[in-house]
Short mmCIF file of C-alpha atoms in Angstrom, two decimals:
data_model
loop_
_atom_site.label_atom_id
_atom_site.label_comp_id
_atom_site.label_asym_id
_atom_site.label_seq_id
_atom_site.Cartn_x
_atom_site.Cartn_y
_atom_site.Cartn_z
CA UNK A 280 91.20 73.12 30.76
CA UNK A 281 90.76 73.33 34.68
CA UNK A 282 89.31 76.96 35.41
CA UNK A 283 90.41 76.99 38.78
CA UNK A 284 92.92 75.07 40.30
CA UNK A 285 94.53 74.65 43.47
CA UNK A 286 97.38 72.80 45.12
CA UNK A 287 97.60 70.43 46.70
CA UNK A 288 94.36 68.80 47.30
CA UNK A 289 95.27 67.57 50.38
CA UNK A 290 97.96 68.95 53.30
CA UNK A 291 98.67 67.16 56.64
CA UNK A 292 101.33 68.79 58.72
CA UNK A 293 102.14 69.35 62.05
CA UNK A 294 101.70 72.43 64.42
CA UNK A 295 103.95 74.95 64.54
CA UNK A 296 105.07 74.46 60.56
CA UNK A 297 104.42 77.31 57.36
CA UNK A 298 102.86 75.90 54.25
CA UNK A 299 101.28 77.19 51.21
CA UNK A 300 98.69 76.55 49.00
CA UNK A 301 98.34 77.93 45.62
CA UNK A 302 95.64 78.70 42.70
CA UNK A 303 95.30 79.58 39.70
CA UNK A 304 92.84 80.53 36.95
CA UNK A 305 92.19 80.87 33.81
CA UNK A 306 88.96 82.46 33.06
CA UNK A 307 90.65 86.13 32.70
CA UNK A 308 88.59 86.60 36.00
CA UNK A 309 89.84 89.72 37.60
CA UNK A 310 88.84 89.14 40.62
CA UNK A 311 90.39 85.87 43.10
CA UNK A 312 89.04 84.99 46.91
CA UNK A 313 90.04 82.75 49.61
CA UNK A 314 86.79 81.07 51.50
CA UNK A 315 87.68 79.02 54.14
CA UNK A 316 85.28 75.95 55.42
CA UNK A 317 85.66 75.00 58.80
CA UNK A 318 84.24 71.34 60.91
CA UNK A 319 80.76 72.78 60.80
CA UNK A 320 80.25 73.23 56.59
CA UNK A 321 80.12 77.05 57.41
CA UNK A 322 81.93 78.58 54.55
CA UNK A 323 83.50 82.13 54.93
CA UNK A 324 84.97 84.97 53.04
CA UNK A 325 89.27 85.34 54.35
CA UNK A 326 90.58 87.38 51.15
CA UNK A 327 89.50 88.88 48.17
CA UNK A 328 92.05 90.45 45.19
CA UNK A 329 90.91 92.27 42.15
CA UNK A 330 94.19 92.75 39.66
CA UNK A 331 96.67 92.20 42.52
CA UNK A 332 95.12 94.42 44.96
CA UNK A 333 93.82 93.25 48.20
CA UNK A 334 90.00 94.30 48.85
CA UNK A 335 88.70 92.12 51.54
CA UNK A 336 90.46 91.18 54.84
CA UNK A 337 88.36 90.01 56.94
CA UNK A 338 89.18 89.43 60.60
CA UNK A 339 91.73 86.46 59.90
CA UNK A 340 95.23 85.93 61.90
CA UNK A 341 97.97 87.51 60.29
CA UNK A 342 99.81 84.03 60.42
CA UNK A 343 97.70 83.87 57.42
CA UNK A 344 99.04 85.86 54.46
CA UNK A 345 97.60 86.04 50.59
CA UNK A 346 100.03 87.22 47.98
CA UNK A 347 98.87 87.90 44.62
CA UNK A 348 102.08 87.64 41.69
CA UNK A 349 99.67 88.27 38.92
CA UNK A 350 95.53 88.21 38.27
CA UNK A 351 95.74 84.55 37.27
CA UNK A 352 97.43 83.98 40.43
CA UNK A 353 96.56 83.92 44.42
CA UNK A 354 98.49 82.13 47.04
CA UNK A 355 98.07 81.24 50.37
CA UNK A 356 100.73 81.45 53.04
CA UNK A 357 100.10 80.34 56.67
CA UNK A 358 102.31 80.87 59.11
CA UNK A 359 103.14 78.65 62.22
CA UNK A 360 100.01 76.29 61.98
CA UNK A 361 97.35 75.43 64.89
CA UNK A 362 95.30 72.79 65.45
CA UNK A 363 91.92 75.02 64.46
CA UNK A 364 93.62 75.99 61.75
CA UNK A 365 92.07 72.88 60.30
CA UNK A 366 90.09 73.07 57.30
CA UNK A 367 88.97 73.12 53.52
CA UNK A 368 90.25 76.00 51.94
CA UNK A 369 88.50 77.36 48.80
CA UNK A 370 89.69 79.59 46.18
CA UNK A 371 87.12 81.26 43.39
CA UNK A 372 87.25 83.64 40.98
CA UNK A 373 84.88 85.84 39.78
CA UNK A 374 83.86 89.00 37.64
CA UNK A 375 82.37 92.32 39.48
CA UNK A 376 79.00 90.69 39.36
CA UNK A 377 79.78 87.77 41.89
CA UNK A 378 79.06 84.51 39.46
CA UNK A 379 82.64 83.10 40.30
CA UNK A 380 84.04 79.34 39.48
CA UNK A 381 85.65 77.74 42.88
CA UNK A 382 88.74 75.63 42.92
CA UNK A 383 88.26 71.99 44.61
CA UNK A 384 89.60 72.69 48.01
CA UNK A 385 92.74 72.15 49.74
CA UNK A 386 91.58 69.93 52.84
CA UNK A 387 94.38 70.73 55.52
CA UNK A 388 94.65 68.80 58.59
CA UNK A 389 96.91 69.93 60.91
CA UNK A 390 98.39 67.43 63.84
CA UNK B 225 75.33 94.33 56.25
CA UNK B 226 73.91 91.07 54.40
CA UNK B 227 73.17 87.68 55.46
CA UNK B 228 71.74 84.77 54.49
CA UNK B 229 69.51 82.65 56.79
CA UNK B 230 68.92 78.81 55.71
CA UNK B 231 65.93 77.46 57.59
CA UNK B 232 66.87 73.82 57.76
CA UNK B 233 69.71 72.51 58.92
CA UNK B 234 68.70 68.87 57.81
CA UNK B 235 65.96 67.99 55.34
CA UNK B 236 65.42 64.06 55.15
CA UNK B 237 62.96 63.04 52.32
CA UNK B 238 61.86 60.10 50.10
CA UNK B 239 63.14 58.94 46.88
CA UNK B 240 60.87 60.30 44.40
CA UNK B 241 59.27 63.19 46.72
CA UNK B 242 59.39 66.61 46.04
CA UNK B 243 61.66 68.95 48.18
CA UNK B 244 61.94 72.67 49.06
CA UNK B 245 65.20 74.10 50.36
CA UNK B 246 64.11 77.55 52.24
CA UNK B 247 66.27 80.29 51.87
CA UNK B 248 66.12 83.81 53.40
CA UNK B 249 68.40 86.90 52.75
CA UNK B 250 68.92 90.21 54.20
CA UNK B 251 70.18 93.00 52.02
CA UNK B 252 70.24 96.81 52.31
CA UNK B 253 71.32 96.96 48.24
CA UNK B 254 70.15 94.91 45.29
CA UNK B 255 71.67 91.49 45.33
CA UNK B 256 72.78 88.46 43.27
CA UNK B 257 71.39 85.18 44.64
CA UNK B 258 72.72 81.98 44.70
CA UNK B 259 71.94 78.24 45.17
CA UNK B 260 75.62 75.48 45.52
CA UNK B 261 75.35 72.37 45.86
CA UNK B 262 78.58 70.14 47.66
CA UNK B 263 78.91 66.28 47.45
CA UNK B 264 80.44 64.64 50.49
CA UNK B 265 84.61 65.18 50.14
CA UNK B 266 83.56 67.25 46.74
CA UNK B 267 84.05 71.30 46.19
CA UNK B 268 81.15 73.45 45.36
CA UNK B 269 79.58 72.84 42.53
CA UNK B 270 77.14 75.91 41.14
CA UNK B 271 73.12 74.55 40.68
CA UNK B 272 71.56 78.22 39.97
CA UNK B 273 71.92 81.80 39.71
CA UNK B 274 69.31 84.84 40.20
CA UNK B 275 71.07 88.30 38.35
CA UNK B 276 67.68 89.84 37.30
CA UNK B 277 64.88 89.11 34.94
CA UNK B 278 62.75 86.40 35.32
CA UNK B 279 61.89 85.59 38.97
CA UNK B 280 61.93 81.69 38.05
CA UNK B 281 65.65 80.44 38.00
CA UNK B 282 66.48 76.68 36.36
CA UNK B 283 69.22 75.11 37.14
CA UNK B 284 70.78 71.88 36.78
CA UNK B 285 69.50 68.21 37.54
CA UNK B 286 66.46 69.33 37.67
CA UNK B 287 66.42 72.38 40.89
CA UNK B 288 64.93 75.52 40.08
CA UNK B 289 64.37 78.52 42.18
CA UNK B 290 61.86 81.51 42.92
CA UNK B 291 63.09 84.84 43.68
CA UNK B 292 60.90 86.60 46.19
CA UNK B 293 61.49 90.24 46.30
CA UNK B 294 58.95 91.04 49.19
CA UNK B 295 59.77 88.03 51.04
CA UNK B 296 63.22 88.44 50.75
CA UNK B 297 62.83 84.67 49.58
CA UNK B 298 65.08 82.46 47.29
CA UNK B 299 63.76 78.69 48.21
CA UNK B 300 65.30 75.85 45.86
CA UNK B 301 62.86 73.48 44.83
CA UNK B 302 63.07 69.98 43.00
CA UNK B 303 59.72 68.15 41.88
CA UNK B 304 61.26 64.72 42.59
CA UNK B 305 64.27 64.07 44.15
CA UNK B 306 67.01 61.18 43.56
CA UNK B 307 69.58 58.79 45.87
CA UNK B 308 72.03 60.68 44.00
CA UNK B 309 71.06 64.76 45.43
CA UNK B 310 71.61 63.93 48.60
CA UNK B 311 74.30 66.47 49.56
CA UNK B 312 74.84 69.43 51.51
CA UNK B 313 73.11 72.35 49.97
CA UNK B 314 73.93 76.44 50.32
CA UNK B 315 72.58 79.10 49.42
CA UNK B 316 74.81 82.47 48.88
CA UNK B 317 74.11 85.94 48.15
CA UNK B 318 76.53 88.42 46.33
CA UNK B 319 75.84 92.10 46.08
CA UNK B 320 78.33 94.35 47.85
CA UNK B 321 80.97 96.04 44.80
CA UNK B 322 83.90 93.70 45.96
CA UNK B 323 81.33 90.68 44.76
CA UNK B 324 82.64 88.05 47.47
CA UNK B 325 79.48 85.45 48.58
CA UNK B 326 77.69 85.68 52.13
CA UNK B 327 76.81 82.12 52.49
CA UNK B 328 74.10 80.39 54.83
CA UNK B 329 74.89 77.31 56.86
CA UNK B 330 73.64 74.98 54.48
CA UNK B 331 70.96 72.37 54.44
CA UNK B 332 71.87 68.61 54.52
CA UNK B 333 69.38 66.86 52.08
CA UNK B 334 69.32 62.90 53.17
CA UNK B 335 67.06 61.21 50.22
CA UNK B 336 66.13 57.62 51.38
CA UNK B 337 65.26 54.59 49.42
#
């Protein structure tokens, strides 16, 4: 009865590779964000969805793509991977009001 | 534009002492306020929410919170703290229509024995 989950937990790769990570929820949230987490603990806003439409993109890479199948649903592509790509990523959910549930974090390392 | 300023980066403290977390927000609109706590290697784990109402916010294990209007204020406050809160501790605020959360650099609470 997870209400958000993400995979995997953990991703070490090597530069220069794609990988995803995925969540999903189950609240009936209709809104979905990527936070990212970098060295520091500084946690920051990458994507937002509400019902499969993107509403926040803020000033990320394009090697880094969201796609959204479905409201339960939002993935994370990233494209050719660099070293400060590094980092936990977070997914959440929430309703319009902002009280969201986060996933656990996908902790990527990247060689 | 918001933002969230927290004041400490590190708060050390004794077992058994009391503790205040300072928190300070910026906000041009009305705004939904915050308080996460994350263990070391853990996700973020919610400890209290400010929507409206009452200004005094409990949360769990103990924290509660005071929403300052004028002071643009929301400082997390535990009477007595344990081994077991020490943690890195942020506070968020939420108010633009897409509802995403502005957080500020956290505070590292260190409780010694």
């Amino acid at each position: 009865d997870t209400a958000v989950s993400q995979t995997p937990k953990y991703l070490v790769t090597q530069m220069g590779n794609d990988k995803s990570i995925k969540c999903e929820q189950n609240l009936g949230h209709d809104t979905m964000y990527w936070y990212k987490q970098d060295s520091k603990k500084f946690l920051k806003i990458m994507f937002s969805y509400n019902n499969k439409e993107l509403i926040i993109n803020e000033t990320v890479p394009n090697r880094f793509s969201p796609k959204s199948p479905d409201k339960a649903h939002l993935n994370l592509h990233i494209n050719s991977l660099e070293l400060g790509d590094s980092a936990v990523y977070f997914c959440a959910s929430s309703q319009v009001s902002g009280t969201g549930s986060f996933g656990p974090g996908t902790r990527l390392l990247v060689l | 534009a918001q933002s969230v300023t927290q004041l400490d980066s590190q708060v050390p403290v004794f077992e058994e002492a009391p503790v205040e977390l300072r928190c300070n927000y910026s906000s041009s609109v009305s705004v939904y306020l915050f308080w996460y706590v994350q263990y070391p290697n853990q996700g973020l784990q919610l400890l209290l929410k400010y929507l409206s109402g009452s200004t005094l916010v409990k949360g769990i294990n103990g924290f509660e919170a005071e929403f300052n209007k004028s002071q643009t204020s929301f400082h997390l406050r535990k009477p007595s703290v344990h081994i077991s809160d020490t943690a890195e501790y942020f506070c968020a605020v939420s108010g633009g229509s897409q509802g995403n959360l502005i957080f500020g650099k956290g505070t590292k609470l260190s409780v010694k024995p």
